[in-house]
PDB file of C-alpha atoms in Angstrom:
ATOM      1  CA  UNK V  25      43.455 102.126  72.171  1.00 67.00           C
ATOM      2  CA  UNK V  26      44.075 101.359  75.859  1.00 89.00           C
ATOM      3  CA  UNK V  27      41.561  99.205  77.293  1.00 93.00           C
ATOM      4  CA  UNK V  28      40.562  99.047  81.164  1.00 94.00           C
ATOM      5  CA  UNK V  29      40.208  95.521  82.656  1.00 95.00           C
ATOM      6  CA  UNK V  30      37.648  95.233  85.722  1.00 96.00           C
ATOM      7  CA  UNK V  31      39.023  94.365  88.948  1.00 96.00           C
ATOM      8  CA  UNK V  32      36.236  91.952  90.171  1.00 96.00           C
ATOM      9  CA  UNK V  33      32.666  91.323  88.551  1.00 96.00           C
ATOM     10  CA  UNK V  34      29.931  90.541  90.720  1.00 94.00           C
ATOM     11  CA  UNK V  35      26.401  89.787  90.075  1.00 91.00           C
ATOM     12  CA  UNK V  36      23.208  91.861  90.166  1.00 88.00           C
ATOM     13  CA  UNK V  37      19.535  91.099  89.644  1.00 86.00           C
ATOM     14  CA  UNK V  38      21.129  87.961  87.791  1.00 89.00           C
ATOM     15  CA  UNK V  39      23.616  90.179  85.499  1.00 92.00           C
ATOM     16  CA  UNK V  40      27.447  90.662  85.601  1.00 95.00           C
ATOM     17  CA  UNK V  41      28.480  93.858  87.327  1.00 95.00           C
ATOM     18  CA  UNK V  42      31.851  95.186  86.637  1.00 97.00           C
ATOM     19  CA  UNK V  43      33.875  96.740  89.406  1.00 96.00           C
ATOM     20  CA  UNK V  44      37.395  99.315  88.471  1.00 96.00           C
ATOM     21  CA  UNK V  45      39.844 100.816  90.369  1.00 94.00           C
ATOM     22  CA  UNK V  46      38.836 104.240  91.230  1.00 93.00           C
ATOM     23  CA  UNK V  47      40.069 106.909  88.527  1.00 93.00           C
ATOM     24  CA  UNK V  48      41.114 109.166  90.494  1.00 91.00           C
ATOM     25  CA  UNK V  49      44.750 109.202  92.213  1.00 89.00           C
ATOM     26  CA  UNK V  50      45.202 111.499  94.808  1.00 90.00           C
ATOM     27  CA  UNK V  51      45.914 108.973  97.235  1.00 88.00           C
ATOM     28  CA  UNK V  52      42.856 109.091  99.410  1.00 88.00           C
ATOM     29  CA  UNK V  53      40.836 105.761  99.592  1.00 89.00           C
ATOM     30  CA  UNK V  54      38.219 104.705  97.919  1.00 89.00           C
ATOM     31  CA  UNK V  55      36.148 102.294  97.147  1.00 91.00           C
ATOM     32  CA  UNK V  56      35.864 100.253  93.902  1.00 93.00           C
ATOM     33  CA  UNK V  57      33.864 102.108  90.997  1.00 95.00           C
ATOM     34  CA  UNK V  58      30.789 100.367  89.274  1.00 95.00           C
ATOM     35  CA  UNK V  59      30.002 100.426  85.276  1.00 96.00           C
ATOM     36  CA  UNK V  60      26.638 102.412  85.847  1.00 94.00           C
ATOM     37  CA  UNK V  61      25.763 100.669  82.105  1.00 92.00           C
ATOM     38  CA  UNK V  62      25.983  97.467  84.314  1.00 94.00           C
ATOM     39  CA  UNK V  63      23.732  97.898  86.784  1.00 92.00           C
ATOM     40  CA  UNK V  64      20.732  99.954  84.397  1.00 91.00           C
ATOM     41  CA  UNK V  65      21.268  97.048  82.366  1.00 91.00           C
ATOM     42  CA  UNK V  66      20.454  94.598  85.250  1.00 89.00           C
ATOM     43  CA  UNK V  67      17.671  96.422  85.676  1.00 86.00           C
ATOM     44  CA  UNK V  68      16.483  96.680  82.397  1.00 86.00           C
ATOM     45  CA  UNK V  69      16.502 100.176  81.641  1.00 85.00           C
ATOM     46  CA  UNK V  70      15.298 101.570  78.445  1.00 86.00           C
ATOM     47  CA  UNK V  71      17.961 103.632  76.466  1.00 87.00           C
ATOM     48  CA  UNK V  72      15.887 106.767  77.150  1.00 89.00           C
ATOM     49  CA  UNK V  73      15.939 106.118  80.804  1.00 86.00           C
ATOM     50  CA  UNK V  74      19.497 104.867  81.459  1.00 86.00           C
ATOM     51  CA  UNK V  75      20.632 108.229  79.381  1.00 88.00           C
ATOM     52  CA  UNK V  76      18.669 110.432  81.973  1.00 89.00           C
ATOM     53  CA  UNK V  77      20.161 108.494  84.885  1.00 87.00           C
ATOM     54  CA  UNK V  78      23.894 108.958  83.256  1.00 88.00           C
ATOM     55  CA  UNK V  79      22.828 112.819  83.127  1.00 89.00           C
ATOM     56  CA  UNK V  80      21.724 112.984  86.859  1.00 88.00           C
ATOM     57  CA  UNK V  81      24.165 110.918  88.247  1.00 88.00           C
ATOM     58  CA  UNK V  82      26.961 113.452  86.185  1.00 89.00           C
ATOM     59  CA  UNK V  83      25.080 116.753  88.247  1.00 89.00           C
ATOM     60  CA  UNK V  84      26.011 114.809  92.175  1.00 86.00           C
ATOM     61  CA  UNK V  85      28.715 113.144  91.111  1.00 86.00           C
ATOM     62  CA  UNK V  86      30.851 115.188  88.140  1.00 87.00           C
ATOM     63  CA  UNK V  87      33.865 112.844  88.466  1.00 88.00           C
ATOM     64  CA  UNK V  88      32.257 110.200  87.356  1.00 91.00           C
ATOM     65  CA  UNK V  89      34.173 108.862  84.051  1.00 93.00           C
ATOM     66  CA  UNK V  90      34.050 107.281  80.863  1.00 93.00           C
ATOM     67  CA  UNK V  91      36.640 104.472  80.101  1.00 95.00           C
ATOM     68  CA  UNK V  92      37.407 102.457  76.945  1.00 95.00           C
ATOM     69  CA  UNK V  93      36.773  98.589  77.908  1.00 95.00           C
ATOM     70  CA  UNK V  94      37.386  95.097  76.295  1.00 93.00           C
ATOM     71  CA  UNK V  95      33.683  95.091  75.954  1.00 91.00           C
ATOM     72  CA  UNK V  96      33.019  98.507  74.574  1.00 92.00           C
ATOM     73  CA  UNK V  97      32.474 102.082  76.268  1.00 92.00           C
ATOM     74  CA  UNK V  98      31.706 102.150  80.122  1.00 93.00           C
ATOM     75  CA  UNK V  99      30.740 104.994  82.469  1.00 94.00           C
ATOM     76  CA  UNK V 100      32.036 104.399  85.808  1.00 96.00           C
ATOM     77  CA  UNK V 101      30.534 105.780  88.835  1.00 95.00           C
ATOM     78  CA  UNK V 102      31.730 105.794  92.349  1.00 92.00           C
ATOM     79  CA  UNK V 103      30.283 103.572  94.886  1.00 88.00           C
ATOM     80  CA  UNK V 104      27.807 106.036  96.499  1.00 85.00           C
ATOM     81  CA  UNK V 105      26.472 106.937  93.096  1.00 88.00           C
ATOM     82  CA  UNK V 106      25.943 103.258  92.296  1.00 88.00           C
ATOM     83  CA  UNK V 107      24.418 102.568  95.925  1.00 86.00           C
ATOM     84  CA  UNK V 108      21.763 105.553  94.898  1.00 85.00           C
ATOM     85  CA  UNK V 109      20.670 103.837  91.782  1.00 86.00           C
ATOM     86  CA  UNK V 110      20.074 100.626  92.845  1.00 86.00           C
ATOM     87  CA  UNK V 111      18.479 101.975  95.814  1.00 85.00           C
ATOM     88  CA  UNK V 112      16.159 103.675  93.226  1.00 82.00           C
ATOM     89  CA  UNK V 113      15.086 100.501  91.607  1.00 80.00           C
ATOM     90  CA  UNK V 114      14.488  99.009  94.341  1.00 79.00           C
ATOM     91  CA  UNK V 115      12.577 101.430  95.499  1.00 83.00           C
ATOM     92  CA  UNK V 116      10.439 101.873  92.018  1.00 79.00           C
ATOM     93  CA  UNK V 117      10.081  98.464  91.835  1.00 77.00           C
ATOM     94  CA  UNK V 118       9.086  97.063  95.757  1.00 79.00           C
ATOM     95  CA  UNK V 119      12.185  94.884  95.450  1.00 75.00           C
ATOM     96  CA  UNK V 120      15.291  94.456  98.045  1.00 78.00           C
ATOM     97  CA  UNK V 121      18.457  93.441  95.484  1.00 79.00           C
ATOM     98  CA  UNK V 122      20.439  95.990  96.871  1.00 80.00           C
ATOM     99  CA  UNK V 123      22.528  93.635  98.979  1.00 84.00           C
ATOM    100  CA  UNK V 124      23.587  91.291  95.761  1.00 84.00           C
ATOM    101  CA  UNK V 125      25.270  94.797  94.624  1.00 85.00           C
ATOM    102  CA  UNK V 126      26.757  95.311  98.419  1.00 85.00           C
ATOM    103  CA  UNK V 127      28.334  91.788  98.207  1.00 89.00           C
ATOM    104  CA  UNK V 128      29.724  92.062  94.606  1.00 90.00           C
ATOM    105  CA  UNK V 129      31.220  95.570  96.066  1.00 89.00           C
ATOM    106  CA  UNK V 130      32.493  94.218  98.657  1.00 87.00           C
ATOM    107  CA  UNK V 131      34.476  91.677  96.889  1.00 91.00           C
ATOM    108  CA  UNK V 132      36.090  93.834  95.023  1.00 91.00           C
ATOM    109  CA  UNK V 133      36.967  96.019  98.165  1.00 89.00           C
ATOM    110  CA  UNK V 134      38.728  93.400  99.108  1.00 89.00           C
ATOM    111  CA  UNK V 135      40.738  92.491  96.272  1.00 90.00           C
ATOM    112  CA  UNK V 136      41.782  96.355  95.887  1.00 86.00           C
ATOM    113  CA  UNK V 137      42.664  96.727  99.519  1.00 85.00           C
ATOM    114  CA  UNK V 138      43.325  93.138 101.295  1.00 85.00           C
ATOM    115  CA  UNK V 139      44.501  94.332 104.537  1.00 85.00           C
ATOM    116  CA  UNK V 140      42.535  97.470 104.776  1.00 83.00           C
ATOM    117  CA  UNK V 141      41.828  98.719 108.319  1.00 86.00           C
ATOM    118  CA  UNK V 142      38.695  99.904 109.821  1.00 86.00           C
ATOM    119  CA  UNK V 143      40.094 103.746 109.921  1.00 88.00           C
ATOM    120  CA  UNK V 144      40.895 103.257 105.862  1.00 85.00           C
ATOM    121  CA  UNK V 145      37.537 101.889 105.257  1.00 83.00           C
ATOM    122  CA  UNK V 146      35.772 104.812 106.900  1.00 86.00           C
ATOM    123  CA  UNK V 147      37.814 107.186 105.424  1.00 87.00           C
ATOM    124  CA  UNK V 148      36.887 105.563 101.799  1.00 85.00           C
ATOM    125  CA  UNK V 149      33.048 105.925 102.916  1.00 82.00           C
ATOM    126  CA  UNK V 150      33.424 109.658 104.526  1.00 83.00           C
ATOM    127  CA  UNK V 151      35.518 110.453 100.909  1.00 81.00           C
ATOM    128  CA  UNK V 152      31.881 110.756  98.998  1.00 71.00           C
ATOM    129  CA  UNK V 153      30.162 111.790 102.523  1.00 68.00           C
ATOM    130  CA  UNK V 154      28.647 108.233 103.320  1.00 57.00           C
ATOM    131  CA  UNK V 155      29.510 108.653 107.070  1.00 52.00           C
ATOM    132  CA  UNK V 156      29.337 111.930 108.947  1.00 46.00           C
TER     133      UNK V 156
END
């Protein structure tokens, strides 16, 4: 089986975060997707509760995917999705970590699109309605 191999991993509440290439090619921008298992993982989720996140997170964001890794199964989410969990934690737990997660995406941003303009960048960000 074909495995996919992060682009960048950055680091979370003290805990690797794996970034991917978006899956979807229609030629739009994007920004890089997160392993959702990742970041509940950070956080310490129980089973139960990272399954009900996977299973909300599906209902806003149906694209998100499952891919085969080196390290096992991931589900991918784009970077909106990931942005509302974290924002979550922090929020259930009375803790700012959300800009370790903003760095590590950034990072890989910028390893998937070196020279991207301002216009590209918004247009990645307006793609899952961050700007209006």
């Amino acid at each position: 089986m074909s495995t996919t191999p992060p682009i960048h991993t950055g680091t979370v509440c003290g805990a690797p975060v794996r970034f991917f290439r978006s899956p979807i090619n229609d030629g739009r921008p994007d920004f890089a997707w997160c392993a959702l298992n990742d970041i509940l993982a950070a956080y310490g989720a129980r089973p139960e509760m990272a399954e009900w996140c996977r299973r909300e997170i599906r209902k806003d964001f149906p694209q998100t995917a499952t891919i085969a890794t080196a390290e096992g199964i991931a589900v991918i989410v784009p970077h909106g999705a990931a942005l509302a969990v974290i924002e979550a934690e922090d929020e259930l737990r009375g803790v700012t970590t959300i800009w370790g997660f903003v760095r590590a995406a950034h990072e890989a941003y910028a390893l998937l699109a070196p020279d991207a303009s301002l216009e590209t960048i918004v247009a990645a960000a307006c793609r899952w309605g961050a700007v209006a």
